[in-house]
Short mmCIF file of C-alpha atoms in Angstrom, two decimals:
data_model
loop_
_atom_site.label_atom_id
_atom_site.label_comp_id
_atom_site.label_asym_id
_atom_site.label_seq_id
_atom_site.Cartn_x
_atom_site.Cartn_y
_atom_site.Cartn_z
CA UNK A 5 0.00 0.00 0.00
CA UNK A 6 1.29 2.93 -1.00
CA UNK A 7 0.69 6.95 0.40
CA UNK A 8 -0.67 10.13 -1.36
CA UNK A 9 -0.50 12.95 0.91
CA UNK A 10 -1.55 11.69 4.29
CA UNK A 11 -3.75 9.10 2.92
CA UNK A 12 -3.56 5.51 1.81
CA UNK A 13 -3.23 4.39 -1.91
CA UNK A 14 -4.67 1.37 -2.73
CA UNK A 15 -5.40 -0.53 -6.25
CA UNK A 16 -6.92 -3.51 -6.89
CA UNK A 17 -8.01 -4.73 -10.87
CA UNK A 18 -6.11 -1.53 -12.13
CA UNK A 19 -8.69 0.59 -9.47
CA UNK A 20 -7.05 2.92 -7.26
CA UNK A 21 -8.63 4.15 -4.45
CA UNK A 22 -7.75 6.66 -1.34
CA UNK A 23 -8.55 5.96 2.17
CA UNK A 24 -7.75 7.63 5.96
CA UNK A 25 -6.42 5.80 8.76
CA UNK A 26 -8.15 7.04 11.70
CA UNK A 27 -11.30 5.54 9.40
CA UNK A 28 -9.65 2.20 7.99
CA UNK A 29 -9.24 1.49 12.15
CA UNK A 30 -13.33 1.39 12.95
CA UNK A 31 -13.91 -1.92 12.22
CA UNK A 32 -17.74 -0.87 11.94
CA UNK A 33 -17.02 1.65 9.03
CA UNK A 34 -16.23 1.35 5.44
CA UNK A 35 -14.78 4.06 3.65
CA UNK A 36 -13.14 5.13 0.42
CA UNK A 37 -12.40 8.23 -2.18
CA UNK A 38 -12.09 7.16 -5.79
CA UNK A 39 -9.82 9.05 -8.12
CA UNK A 40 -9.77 9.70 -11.99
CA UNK A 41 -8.03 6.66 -12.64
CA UNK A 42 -9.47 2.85 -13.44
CA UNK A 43 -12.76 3.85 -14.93
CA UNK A 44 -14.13 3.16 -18.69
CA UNK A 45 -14.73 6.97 -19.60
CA UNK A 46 -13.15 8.50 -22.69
CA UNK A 47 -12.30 12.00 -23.90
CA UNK A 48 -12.32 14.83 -20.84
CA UNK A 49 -14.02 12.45 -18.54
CA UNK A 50 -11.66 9.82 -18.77
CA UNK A 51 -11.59 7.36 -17.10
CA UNK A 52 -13.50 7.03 -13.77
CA UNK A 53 -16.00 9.87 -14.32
CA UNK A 54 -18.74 9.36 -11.40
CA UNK A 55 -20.47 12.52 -12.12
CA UNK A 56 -23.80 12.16 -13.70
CA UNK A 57 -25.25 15.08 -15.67
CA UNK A 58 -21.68 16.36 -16.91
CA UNK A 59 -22.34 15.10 -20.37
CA UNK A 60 -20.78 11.34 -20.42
CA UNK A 61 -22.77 8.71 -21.05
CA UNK A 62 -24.98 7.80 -17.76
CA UNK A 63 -24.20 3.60 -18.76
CA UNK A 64 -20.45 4.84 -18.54
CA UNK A 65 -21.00 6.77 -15.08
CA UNK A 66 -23.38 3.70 -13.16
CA UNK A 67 -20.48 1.21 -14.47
CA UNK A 68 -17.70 3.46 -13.19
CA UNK A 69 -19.59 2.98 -10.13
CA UNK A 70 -19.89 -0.46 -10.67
CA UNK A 71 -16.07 -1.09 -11.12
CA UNK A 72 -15.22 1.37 -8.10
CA UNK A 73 -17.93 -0.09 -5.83
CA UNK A 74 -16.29 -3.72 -6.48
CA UNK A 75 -12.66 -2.93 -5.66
CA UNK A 76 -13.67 -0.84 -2.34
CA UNK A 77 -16.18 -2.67 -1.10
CA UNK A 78 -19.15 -1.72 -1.22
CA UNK A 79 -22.33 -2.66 -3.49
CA UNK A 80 -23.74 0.13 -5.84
CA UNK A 81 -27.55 -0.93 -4.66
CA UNK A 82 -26.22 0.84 -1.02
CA UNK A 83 -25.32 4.39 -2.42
CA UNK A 84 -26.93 7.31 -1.66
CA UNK A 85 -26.37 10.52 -3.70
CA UNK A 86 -28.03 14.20 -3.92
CA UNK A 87 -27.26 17.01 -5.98
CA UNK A 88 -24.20 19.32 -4.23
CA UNK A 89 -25.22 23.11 -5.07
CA UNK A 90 -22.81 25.07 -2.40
CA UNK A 91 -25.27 25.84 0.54
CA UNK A 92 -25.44 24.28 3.91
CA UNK A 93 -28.45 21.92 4.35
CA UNK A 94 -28.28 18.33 5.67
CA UNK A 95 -30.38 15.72 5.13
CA UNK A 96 -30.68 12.35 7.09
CA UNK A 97 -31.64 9.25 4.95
CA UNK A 98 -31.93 5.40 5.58
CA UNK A 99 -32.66 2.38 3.85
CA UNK A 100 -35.35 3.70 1.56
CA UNK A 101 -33.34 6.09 0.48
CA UNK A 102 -30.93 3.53 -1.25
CA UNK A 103 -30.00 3.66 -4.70
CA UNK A 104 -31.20 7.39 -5.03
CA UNK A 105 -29.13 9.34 -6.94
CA UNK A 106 -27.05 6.78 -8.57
CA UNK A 107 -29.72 3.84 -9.64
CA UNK A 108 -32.52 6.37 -9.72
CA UNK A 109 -33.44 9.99 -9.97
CA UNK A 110 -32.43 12.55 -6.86
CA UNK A 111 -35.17 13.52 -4.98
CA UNK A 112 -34.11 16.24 -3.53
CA UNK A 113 -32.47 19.35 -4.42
CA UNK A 114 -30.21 21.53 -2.98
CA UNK A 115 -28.38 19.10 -0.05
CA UNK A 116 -25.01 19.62 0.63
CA UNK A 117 -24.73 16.94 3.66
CA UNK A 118 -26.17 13.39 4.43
CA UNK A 119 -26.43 11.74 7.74
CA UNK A 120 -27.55 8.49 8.92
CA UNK A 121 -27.12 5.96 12.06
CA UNK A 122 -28.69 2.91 9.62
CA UNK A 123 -26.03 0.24 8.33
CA UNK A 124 -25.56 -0.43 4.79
CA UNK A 125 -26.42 3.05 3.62
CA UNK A 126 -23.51 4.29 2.05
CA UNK A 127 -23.36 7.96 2.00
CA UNK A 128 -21.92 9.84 -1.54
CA UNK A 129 -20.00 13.20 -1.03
CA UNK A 130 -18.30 14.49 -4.66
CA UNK A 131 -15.68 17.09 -4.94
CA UNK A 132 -13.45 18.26 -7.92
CA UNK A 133 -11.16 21.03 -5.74
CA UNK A 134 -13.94 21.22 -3.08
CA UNK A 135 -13.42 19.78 0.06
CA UNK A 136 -15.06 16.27 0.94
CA UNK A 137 -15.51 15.97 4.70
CA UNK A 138 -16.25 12.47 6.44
CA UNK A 139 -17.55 12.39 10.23
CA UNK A 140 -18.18 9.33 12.18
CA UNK A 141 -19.57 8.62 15.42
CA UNK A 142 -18.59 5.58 17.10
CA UNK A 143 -20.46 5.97 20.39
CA UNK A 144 -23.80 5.84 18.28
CA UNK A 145 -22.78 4.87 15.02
CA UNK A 146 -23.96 7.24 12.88
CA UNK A 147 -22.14 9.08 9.75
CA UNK A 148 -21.91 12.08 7.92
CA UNK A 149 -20.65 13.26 4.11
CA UNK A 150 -20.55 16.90 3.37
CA UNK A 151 -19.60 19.26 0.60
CA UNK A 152 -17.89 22.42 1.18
CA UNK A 153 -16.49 24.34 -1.52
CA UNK A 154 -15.49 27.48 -0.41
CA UNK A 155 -19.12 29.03 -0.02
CA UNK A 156 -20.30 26.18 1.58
CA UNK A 157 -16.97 26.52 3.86
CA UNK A 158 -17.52 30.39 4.57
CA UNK A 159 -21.12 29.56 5.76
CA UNK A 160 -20.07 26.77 8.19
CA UNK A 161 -21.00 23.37 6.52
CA UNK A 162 -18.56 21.78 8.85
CA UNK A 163 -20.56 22.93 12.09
CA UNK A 164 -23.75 22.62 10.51
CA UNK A 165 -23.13 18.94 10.02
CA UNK A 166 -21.86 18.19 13.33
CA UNK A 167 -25.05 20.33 14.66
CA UNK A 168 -27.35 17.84 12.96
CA UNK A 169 -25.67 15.09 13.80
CA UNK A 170 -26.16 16.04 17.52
CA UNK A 171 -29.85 16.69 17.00
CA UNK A 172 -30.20 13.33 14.76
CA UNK A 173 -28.57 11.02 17.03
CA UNK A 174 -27.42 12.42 20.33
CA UNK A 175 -23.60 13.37 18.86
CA UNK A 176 -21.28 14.14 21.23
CA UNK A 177 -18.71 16.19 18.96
CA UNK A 178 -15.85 15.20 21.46
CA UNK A 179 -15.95 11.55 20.57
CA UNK A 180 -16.50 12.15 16.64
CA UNK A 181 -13.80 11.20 13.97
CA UNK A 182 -13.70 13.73 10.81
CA UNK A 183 -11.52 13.25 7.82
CA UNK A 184 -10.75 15.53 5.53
CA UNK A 185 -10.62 14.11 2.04
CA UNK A 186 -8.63 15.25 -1.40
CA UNK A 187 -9.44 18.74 -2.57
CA UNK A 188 -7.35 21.68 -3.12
CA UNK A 189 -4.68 23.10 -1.08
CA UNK A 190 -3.59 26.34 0.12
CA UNK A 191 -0.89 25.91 -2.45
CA UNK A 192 -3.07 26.30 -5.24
CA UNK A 193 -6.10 28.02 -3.71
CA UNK A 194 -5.98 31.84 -4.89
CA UNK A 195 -9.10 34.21 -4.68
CA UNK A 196 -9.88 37.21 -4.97
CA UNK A 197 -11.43 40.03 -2.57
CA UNK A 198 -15.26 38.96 -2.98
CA UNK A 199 -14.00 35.42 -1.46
CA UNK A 200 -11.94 36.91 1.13
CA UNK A 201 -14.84 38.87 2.02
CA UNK A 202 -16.58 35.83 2.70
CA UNK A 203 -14.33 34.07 4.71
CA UNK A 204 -13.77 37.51 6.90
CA UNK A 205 -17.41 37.71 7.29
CA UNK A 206 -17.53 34.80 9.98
CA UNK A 207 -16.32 35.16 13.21
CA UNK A 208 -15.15 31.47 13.69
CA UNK A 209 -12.79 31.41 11.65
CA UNK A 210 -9.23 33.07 12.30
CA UNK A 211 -7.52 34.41 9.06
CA UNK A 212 -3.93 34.64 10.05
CA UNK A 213 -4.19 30.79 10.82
CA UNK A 214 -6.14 29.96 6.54
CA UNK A 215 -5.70 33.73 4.55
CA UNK A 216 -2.28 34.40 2.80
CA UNK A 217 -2.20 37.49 1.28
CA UNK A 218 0.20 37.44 -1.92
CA UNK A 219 -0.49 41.26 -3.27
CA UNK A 220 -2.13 42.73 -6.02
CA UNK A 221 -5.21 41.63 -4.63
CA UNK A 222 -4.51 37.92 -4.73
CA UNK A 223 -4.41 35.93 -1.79
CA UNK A 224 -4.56 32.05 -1.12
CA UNK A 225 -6.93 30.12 1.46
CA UNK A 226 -6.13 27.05 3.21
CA UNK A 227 -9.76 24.94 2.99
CA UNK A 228 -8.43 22.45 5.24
CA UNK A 229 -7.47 24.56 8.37
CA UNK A 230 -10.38 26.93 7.63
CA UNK A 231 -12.62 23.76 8.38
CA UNK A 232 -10.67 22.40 10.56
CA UNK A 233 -10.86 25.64 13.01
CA UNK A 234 -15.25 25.43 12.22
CA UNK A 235 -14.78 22.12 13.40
CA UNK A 236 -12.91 22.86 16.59
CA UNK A 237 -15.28 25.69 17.34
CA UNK A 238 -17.94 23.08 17.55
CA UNK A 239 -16.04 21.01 19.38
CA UNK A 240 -14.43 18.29 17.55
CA UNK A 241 -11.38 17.59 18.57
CA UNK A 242 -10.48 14.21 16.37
CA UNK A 243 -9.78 15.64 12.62
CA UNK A 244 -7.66 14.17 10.28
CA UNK A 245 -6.45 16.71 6.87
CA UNK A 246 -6.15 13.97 3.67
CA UNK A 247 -3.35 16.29 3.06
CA UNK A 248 -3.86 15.46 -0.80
CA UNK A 249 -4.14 18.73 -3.03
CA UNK A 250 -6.02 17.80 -6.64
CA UNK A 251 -4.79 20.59 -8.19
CA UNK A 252 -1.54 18.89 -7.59
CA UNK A 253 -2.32 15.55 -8.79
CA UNK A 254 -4.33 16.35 -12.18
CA UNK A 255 -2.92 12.43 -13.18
CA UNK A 256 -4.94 11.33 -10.12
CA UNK A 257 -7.32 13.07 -9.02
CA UNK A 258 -9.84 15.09 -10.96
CA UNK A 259 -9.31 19.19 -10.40
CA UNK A 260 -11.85 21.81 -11.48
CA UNK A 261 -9.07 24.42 -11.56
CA UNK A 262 -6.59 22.31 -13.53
CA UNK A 263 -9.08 21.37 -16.24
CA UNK A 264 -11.06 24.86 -16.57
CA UNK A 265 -14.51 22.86 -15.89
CA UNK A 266 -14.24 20.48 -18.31
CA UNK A 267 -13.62 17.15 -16.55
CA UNK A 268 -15.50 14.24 -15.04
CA UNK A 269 -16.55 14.04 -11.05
CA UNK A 270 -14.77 12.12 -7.97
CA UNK A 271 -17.05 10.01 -5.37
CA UNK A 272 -16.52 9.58 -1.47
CA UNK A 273 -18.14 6.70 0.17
CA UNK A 274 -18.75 6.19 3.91
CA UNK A 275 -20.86 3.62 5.27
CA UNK A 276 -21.64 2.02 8.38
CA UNK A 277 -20.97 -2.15 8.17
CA UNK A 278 -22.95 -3.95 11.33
CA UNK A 279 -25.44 -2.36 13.62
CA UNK A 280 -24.86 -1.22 16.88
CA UNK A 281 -24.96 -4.20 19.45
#
């Protein structure tokens, strides 16, 4: 097994995939982050496109799925997927909820976060640059995917989630586990002022620690400490940063930035294995 960033590289059948250790070690989880490679796509998507709706073929997207879903474990008729439009609500879903998204329609619009304490419901977060966060609750075992780009990040997705998953399930943020999954780094995150703006605008977050000015009205933003520190404020104290930039790793890992928008879609899977004795 090899290493990207802080996370774990594994292939199997020509299929890499990315996992986190503080995850791989609950033996009541399953987890995973595909990459770009090992797929069946052609052209810009090429070759593990999971993104429906980005103009590849949907039989080329469900058996990227397929082929991913085999080699990390888990089975396709388990996934649950919504649509990812950059705001901040969460959603909790079960076991009628699976297959949506990936076997049939969406039926909902506008979620940014899933939650659920059910086994066997296996929880889709996509990200091309934004950042893919994983939270897991082993006292109760419930989970939680969530998107944050940075909008979703300047509004607080990370605390949002963590709220919910106290209200859902009796969370205690001290005892959850949140990874931090590929996306793009401070090293290749520059914004402008309406961005900046944004992140200034909320109080939780402390600039000096995630803002680098670099003049001329340019400065980059560190994603992963800026939700790291939302995370802290709501009291998590167990977070673990994939570390792995995509805009670094265009062979790997699909990166909005790197292929101006035109490019395929990357998957994160977390799901819970055996019910809570």
């Amino acid at each position: 097994m090899k290493t990207a960033g802080n996370m774990l590289l594994s292939k199997v059948n020509g299929v890499p995939f990315l996992q986190l250790s503080s995850f791989r070690e609950q033996p009541w989880l399953h987890h995973a982050f595909a990459t770009r490679q090992g797929g069946i796509s052609s052209g810009i998507y090429a070759t593990m496109n999971l993104g429906f709706g980005r103009g590849d073929t949907d039989a080329n997207v469900l058996e990227n799925y397929r082929r991913f879903c085999a080699v990390a474990g888990f089975c396709v008729e388990d996934l649950v997927a919504t649509a990812q439009t950059h705001k901040t609500e969460v959603l909790r879903v079960g076991q009628k909820d699976r297959g949506a998204g990936i076997l049939r329609s969406k039926p909902w619009h506008d979620i940014d976060a899933l939650i659920t304490n059910e086994p066997h419901v296996a929880l889709c977060v996509y990200g091309a640059d934004c950042v893919p966060l994983m939270l897991a609750d082993p006292v109760h075992h419930a989970i939680g995917v969530a998107h944050a780009g940075w909008r979703g990040t300047a509004a607080n997705m990370a605390g949002t989630v963590v709220a919910a998953m106290q209200q859902a399930f009796g969370t205690n943020p001290i005892d959850l586990l949140v990874g931090i999954g590929p996306s793009i780094g401070p090293c290749c995150f520059e914004v402008d002022e309406p961005v900046v703006k944004a992140f200034l605008a909320n109080p939780l977050l402390f600039p000096q620690d995630c803002m680098t000015e670099k003049g001329g009205g340019k400065w980059n933003i560190d994603l992963w400490e800026a939700n790291a520190q939302l995370l802290r404020s709501a009291g998590v104290q167990k977070i673990e940063k994939g570390m792995l930039c995509t805009h670094c790793h265009p062979d790997l890992l699909w990166s909005h930035r790197a292929t101006n928008g035109k490019r395929g879609g990357m998957c994160g899977i977390l799901c819970i294995t055996e019910a809570l004795s």
